[in-house]
Coordinates of C-alpha atoms and ligand atoms in Angstrom, one line a residue:
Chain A
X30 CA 112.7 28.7 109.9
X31 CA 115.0 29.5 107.2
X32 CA 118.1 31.2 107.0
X33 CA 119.0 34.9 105.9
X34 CA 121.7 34.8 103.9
X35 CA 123.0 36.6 100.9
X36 CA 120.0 35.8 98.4
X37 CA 117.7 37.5 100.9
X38 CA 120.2 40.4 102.1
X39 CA 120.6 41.2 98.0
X40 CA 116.4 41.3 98.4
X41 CA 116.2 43.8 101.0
X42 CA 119.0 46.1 99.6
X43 CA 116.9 45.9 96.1
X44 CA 113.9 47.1 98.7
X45 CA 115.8 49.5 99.7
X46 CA 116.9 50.8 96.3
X47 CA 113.6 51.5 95.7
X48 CA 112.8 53.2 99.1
X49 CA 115.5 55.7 98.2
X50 CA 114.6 56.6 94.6
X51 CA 111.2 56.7 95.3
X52 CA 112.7 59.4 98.2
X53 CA 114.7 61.1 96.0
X54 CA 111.9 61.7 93.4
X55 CA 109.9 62.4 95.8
X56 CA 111.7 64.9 97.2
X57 CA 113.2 66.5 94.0
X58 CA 109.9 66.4 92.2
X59 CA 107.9 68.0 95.2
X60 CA 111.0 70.3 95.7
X61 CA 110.3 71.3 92.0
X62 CA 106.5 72.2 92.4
X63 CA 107.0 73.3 95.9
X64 CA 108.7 76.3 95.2
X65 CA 105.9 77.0 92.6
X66 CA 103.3 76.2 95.1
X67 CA 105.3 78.4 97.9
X68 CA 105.8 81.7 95.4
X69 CA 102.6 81.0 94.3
X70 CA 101.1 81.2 98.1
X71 CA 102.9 84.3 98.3
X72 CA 102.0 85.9 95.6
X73 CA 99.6 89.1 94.9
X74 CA 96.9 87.6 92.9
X75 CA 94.6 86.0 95.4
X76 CA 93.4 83.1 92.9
X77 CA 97.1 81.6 93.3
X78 CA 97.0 81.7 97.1
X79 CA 93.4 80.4 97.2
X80 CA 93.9 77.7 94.6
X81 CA 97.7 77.0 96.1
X82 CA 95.7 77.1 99.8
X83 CA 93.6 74.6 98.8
X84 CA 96.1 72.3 97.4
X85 CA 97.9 72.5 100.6
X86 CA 94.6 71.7 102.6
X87 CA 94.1 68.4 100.3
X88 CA 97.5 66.6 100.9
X89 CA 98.1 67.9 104.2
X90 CA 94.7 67.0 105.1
X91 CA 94.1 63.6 103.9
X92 CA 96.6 60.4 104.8
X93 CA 99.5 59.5 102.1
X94 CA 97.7 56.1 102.0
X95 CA 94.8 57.5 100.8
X96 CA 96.3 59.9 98.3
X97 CA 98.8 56.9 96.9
X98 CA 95.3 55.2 96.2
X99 CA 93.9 58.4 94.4
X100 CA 96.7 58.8 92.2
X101 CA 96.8 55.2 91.4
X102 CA 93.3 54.0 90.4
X103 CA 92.2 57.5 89.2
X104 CA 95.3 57.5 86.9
X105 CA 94.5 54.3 85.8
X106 CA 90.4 55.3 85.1
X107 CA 91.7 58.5 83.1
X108 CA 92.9 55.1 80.9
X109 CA 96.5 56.3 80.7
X110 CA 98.7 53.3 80.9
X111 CA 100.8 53.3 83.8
X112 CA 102.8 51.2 85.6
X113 CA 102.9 51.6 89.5
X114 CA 106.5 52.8 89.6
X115 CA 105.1 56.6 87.6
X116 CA 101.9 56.7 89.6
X117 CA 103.8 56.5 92.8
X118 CA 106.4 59.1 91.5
X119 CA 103.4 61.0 90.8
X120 CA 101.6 60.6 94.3
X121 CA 104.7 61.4 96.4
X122 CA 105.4 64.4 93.7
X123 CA 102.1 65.7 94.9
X124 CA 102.6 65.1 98.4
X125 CA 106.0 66.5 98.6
X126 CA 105.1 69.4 97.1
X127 CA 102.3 70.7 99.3
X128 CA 104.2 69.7 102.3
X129 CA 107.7 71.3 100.9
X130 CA 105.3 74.0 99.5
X131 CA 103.9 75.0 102.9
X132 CA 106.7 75.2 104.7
X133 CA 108.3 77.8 102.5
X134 CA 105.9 79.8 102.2
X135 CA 106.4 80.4 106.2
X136 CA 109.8 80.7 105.8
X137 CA 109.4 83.4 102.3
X138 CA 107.2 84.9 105.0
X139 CA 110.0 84.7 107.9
X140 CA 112.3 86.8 105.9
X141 CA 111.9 90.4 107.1
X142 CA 110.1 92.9 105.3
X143 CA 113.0 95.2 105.0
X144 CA 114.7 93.0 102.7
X145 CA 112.0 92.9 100.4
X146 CA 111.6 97.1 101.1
X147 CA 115.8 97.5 100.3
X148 CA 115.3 95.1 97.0
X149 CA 112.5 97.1 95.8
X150 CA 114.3 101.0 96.7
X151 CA 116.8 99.6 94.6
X152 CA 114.6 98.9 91.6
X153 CA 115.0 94.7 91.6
X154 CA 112.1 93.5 90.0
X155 CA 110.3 90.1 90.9
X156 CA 112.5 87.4 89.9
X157 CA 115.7 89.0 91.0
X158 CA 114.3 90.0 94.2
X159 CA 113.2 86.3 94.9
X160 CA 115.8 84.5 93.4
X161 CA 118.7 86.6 94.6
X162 CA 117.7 87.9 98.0
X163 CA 114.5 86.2 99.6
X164 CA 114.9 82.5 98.5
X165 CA 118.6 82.4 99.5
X166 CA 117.5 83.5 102.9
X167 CA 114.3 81.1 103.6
X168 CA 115.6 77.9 102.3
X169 CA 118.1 78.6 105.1
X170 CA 115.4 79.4 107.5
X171 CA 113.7 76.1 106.3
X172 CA 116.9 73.6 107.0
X173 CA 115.4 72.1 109.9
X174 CA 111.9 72.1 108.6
X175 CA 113.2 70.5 105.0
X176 CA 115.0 68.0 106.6
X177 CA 112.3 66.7 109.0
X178 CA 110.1 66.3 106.3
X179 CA 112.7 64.7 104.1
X180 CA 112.9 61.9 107.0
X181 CA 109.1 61.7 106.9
X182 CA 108.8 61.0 103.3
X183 CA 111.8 58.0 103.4
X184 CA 109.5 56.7 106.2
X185 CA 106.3 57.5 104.2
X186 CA 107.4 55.3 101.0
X187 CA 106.7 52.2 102.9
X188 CA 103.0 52.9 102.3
X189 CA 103.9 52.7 98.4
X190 CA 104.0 48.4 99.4
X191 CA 100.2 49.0 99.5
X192 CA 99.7 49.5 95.6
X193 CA 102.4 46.5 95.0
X194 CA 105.3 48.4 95.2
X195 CA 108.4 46.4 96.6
X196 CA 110.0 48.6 98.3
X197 CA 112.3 47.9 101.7
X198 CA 109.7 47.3 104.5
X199 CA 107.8 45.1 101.5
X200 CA 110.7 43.1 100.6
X201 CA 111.0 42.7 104.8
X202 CA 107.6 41.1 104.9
X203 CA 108.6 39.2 101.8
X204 CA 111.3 37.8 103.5
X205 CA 110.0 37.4 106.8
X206 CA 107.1 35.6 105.3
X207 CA 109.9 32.9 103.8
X208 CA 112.3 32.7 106.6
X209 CA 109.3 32.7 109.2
X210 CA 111.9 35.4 111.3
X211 CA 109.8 38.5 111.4
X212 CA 112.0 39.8 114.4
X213 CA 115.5 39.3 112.6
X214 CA 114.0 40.4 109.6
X215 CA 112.2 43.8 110.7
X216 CA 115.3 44.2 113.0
X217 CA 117.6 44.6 110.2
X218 CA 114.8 46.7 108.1
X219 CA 114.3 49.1 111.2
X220 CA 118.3 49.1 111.5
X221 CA 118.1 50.5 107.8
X222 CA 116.1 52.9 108.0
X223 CA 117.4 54.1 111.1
X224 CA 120.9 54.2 109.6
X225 CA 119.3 56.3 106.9
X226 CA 116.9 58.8 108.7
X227 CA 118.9 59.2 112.6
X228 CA 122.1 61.6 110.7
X229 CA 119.2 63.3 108.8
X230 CA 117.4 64.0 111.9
X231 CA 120.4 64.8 113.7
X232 CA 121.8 66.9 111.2
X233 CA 118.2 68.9 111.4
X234 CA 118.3 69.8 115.0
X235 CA 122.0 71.0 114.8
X236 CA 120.9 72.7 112.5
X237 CA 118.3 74.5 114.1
X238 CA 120.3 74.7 117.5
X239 CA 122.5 76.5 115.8
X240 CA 120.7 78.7 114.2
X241 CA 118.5 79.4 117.2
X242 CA 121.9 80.6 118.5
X243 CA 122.6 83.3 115.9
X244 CA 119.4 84.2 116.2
X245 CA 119.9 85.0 119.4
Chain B
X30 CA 124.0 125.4 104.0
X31 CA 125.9 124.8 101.3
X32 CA 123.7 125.4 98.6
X33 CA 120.8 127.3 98.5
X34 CA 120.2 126.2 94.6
X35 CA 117.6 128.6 93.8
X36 CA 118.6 128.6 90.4
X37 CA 118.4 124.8 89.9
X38 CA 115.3 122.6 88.3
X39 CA 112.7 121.2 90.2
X40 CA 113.8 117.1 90.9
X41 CA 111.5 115.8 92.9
X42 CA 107.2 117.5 93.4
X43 CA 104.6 116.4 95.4
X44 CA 101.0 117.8 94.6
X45 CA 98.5 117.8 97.2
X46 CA 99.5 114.2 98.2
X47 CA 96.7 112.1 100.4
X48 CA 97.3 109.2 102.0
X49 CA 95.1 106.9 103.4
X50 CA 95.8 103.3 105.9
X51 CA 92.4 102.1 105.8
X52 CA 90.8 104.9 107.5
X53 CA 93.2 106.3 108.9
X54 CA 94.7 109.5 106.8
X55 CA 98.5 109.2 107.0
X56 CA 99.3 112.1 104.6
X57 CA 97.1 115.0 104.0
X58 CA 97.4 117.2 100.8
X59 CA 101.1 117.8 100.9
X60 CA 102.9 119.9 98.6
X61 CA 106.7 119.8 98.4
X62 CA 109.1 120.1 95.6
X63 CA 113.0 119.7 96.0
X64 CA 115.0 121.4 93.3
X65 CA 118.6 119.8 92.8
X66 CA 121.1 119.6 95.0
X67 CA 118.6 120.4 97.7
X68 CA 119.0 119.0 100.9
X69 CA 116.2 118.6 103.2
X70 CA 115.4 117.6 106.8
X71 CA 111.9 116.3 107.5
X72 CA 111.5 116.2 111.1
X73 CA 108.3 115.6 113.4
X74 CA 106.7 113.5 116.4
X75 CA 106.6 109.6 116.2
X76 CA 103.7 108.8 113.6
X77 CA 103.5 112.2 112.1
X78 CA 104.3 110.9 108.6
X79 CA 108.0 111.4 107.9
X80 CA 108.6 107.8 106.9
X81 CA 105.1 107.5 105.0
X82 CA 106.0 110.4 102.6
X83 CA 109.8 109.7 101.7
X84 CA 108.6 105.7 100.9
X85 CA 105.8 107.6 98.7
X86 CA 108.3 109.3 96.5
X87 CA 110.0 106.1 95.8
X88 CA 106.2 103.8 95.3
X89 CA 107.4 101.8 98.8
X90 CA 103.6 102.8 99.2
X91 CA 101.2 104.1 96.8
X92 CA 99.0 107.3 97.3
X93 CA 95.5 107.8 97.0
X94 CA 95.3 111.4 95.3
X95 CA 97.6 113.9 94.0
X96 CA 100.8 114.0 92.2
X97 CA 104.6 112.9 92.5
X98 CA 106.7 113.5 89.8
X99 CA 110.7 112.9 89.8
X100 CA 112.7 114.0 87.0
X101 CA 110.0 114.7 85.1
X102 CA 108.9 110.9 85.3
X103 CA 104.7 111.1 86.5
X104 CA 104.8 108.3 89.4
X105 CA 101.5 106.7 87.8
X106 CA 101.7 103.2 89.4
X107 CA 103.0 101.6 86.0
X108 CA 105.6 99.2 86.6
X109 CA 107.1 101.7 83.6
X110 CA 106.9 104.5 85.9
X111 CA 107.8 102.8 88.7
X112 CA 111.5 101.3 87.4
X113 CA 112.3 105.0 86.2
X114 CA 111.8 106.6 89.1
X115 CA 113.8 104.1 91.5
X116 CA 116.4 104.4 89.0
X117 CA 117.1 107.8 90.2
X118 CA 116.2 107.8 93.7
X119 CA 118.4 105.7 96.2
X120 CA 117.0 105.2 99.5
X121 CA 118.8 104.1 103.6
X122 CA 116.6 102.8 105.8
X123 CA 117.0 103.1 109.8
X124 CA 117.3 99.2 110.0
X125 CA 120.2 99.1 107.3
X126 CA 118.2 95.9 105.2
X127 CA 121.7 94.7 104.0
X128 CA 120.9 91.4 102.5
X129 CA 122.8 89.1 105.4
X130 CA 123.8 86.2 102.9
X131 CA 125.5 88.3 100.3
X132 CA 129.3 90.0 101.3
X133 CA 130.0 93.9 101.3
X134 CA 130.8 94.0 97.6
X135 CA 127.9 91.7 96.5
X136 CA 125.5 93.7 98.3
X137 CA 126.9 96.4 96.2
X138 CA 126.9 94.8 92.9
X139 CA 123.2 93.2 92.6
X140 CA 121.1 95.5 91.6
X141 CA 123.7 97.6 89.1
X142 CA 124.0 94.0 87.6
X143 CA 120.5 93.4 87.8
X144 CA 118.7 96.3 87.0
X145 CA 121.1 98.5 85.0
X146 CA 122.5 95.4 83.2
X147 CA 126.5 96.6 84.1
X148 CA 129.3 94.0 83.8
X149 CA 130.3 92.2 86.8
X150 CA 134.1 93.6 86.3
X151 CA 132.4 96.8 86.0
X152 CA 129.7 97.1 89.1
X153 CA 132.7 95.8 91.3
X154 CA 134.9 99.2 90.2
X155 CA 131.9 100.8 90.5
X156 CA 131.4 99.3 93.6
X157 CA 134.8 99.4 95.2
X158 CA 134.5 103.5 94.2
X159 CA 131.7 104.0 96.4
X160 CA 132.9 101.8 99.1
X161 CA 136.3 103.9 98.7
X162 CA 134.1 106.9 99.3
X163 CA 132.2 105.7 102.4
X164 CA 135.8 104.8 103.7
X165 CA 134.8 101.0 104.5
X166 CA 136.5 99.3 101.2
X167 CA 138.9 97.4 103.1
X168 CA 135.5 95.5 104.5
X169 CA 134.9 94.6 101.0
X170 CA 135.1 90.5 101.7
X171 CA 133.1 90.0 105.1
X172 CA 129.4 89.5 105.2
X173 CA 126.9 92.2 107.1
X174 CA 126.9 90.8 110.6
X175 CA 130.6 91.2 110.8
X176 CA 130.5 94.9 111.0
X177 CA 129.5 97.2 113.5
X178 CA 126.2 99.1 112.9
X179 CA 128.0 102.3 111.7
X180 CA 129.8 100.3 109.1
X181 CA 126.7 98.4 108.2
X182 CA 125.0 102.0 107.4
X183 CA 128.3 103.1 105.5
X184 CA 127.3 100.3 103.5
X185 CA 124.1 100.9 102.6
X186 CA 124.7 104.1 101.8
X187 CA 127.6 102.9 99.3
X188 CA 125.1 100.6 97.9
X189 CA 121.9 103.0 97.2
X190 CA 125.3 105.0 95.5
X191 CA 126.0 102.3 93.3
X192 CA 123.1 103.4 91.0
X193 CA 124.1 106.4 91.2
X194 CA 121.1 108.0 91.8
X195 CA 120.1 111.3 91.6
X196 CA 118.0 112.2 95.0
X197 CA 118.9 110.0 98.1
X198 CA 116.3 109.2 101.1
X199 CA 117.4 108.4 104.6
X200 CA 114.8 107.5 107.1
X201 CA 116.4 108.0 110.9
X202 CA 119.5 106.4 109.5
X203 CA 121.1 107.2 112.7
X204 CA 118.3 106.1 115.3
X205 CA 119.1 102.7 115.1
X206 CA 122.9 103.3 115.8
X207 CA 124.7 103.1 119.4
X208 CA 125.9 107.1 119.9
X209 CA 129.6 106.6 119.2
X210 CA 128.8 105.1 115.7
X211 CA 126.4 108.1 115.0
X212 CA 128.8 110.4 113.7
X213 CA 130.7 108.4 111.0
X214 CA 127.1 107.8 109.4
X215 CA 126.4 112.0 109.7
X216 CA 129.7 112.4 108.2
X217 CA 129.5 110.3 105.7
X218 CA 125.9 112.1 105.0
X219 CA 127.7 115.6 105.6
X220 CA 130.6 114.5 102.8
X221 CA 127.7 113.4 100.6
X222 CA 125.9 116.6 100.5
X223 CA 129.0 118.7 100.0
X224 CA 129.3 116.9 96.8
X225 CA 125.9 118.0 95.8
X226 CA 123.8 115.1 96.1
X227 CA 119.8 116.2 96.4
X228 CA 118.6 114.9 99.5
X229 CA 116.0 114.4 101.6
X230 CA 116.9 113.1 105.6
X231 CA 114.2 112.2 108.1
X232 CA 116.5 112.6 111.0
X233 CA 116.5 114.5 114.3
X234 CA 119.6 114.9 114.5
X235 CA 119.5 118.8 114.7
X236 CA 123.1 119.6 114.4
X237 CA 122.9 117.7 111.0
X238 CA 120.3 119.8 110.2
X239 CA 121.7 123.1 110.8
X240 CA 125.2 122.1 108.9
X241 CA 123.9 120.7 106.2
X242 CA 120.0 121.6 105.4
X243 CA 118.6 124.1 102.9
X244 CA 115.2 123.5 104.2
X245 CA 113.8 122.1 107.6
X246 CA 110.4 121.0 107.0
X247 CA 108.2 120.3 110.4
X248 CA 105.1 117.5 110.1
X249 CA 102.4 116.7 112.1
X250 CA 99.5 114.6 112.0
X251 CA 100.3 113.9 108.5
X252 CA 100.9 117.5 107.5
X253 CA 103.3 120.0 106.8
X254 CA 102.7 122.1 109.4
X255 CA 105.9 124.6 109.3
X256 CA 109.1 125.0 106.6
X257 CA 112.2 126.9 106.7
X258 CA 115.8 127.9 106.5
X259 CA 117.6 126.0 109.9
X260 CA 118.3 129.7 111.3
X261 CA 114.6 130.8 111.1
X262 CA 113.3 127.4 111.7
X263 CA 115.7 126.9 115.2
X264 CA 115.9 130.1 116.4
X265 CA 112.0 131.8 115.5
X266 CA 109.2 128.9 114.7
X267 CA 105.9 130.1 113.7
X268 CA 103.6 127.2 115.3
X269 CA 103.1 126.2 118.8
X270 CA 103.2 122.2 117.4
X271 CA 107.0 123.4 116.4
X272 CA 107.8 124.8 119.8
X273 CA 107.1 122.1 121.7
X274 CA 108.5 119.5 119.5
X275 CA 112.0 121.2 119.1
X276 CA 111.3 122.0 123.2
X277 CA 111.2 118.2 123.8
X278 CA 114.3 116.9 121.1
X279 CA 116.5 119.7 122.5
X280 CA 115.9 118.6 125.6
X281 CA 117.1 115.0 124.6
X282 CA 120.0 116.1 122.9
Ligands
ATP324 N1 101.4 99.7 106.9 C1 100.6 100.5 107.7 N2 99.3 100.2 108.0 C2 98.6 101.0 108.8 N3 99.0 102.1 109.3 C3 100.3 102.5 109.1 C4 101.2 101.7 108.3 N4 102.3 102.3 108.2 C5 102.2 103.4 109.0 N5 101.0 103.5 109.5 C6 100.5 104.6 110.4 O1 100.7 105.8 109.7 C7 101.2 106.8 110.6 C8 102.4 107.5 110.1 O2 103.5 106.5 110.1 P1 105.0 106.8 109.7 O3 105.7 105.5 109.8 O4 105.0 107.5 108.4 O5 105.4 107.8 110.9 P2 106.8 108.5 111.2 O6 106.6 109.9 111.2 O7 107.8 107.9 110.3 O8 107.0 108.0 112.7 P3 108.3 107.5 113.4 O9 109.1 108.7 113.8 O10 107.8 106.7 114.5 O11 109.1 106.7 112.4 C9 101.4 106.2 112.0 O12 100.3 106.5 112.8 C10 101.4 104.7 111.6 O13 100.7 104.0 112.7
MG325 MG1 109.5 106.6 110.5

């Protein structure tokens, strides 16, 4: 058995670098297309809510495994160069995005109808009427929702490891497969992610308490 | 009544409107036109219509057959058409619709900003008039839910004002209201009509009616079944339907 020290400590906290870009693109990129994807579900023009619909379906359908898998070999037979860090970015882009998507579109949904009614009586067309009175309003209503799924993608970008990313639960088994300490070694990762996703999670539910108490 | 405006231009017709939900005909061939400064009450049983035809004027729903014009704008279904006509016509709604995230004042300024491109300094002086007018300016700051329901009407009045229209439509502004809060929103509506606005209430509030209506229109079923002054219309209906609704609402009152 070998010893963790600092060598192996700066190793997991590179891991863990990763695990929190890849979050953060992630989340921005499928924040990004997931508004698209949510106006698009609610849109008039029934193409854009079957084509959006069926997006959805897909990715919320199939396991993030399978989809990191997709994105990587199929990008890679389209012969477009890419290293694994891009097709990753890509894959959780997608992901996030029909996840984020679809649970926006409840919320764009949640808003009453009246608000929509008073923005159109007083002549605000589309973008105003979204961008200024129903949005505002559902991205609230979606707190909770958001930040649950933020926590599942952070947890999620351990399955990146599969397509030779090195990302923190990699650089765990990485180091557990030196030191020969699995336990130490996947305590520390779990305390990580813990750290990470428990104030996210509990920020979530207050959240929602709270608003289930003005709702009230 | 304070104006009888027999004189004045037509603002607002309806030709032989029909409406349909699905199967089911929610307007059937109505005829109406409001000249200026006209101020009408549209009363009638629950599901009669009332809220269907004013939400027609302004395209909050779209008609089947006839013909609305307002200010000589043909409501066509355009977006053209569309803009022009809300433009002129402000609208209250019995559930108030104040946008919850945005204060008093902001509420107020959107859609001057937005749709007639005014100034930000500008929509808030054009804002604060208004709010001035309704007598709730010194609200200005706090956000929707921190008013009572009577103020949060006041508002939305003050708001459809803001682009400065030129025909305002309430639908039951008062029904949603506790009784005690009734009367500063049938004021406010009383103080409006004295300054000549054209309007059109869906309200059964009768003593409203009689103070302040040129017109009392009567639907049923989706039709116009009786029209008149407040004194004919109170004191000598024509139809049986009319008897027996104004027999039941006085009742309540
Ligand atoms: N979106 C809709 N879809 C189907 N039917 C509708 C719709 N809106 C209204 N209706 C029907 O049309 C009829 C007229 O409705 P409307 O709301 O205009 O009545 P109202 O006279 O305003 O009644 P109330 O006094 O209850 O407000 C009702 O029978 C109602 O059920
Ligand atoms: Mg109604």
């Amino acid at each position: 058995m070998g010893p963790i020290g600092e060598n192996e400590f700066f190793f997991l906290m590179q891991g863990l670098k990763w695990t929190v870009l890849l979050a953060i693109v992630g989340f921005i990129g499928g924040g990004i297309f997931g508004i698209l994807i949510a106006l698009l579900r609610t849109s008039k023009t029934k193409v854009a809510r079957r084509i959006t619909a069926g997006f959805i379906g897909v990715f919320q359908g199939t396991p993030l495994l399978m989809q990191l898998f997709v994105v990587y070999y199929g990008v890679a037979l389209l012969g477009i160069e890419v290293n694994a860090w891009i097709a990753v970015a890509i894959a959780f882009t997608l992901h996030a995005s029909a996840f984020l998507g679809e649970i926006w579109r409840g919320s764009i949904e949640a808003v009453p109808k009246g608000q929509t009614e008073a923005a159109n009586a007083l002549g605000l067309h589309y973008v105003s009427r979204m961008k200024d009175v129903i949005l505002p309003q559902a991205l609230k209503i979606s707190m909770p929702a958001t930040i649950g799924f933020l926590v599942q993608l952070i947890k999620g970008t351990s399955l990146a490891a599969i397509v030779g990313f090195i990302e923190l639960t990699r650089a765990g088994q990485i180091i557990s497969n030196q030191t020969y300490r699995p336990l130490l070694v996947f305590g520390i990762v779990g305390a990580i992610y813990f750290i990470i996703c428990w104030p996210l999670s509990h920020a979530g539910s207050g959240l929602e308490k709270r608003m289930a108490k003005a709702a009230r | 009544m304070l104006n009888t405006a027999n004189d004045q231009p037509t603002l607002i017709s309806l030709e032989d409107v029909q409406k349909w939900y699905g199967a089911f005909h929610a307007l059937k061939s109505i005829s109406l036109s409001v000249r200026k400064g006209e101020k009408i009450v549209l009363c009638g049983p629950s599901g009669s219509g009332k809220s269907t035809l004013i939400r027609c004027i302004n395209a909050l729903e779209t008609i089947e057959e006839g013909k609305i014009v307002v200010e000589g704008q043909v409501l066509d279904g355009s977006t053209k058409s569309i803009d022009a006509i809300r433009r002129e016509v402000g609208m209250v709604f019995q559930s108030f619709n104040l946008f919850p995230h945005m204060t008093v004042l902001q509420n107020c300024t959107l859609a001057p900003m937005r749709v007639r491109g005014t100034s930000h300094t500008d929509a808030e002086r054009l804002a604060r008039k208004y709010l001035e007018r309704v007598r709730i300016l010194d609200q200005a700051e706090k956000y929707p839910a921190q008013l009572s329901g009577g103020q949060q009407q006041r508002v939305a009045i003050a708001r459809a004002l803001c682009m400065e229209p030129k025909v305002m439509l309430f639908d039951e502004p008062t029904s949603a209201l506790d009784p005690e809060m009734v009367k500063e929103v049938l004021d406010t509506m009383i103080g409006l009509a004295r300054d000549g606005m054209t309007m059109i209430c869906v309200t059964h509030e009768m003593g409203f009616a009689r103070q302040v209506a040129d017109r009392v229109i009567f639907m049923a079923s989706g039709e116009i079944v009786e029209e008149a002054e407040p004194e004919v219309f109170f004191k000598s209906p024509k139809h049986q339907r009319t008897k027996t609704f104004l027999g039941e609402i006085l009742a309540h009152h």
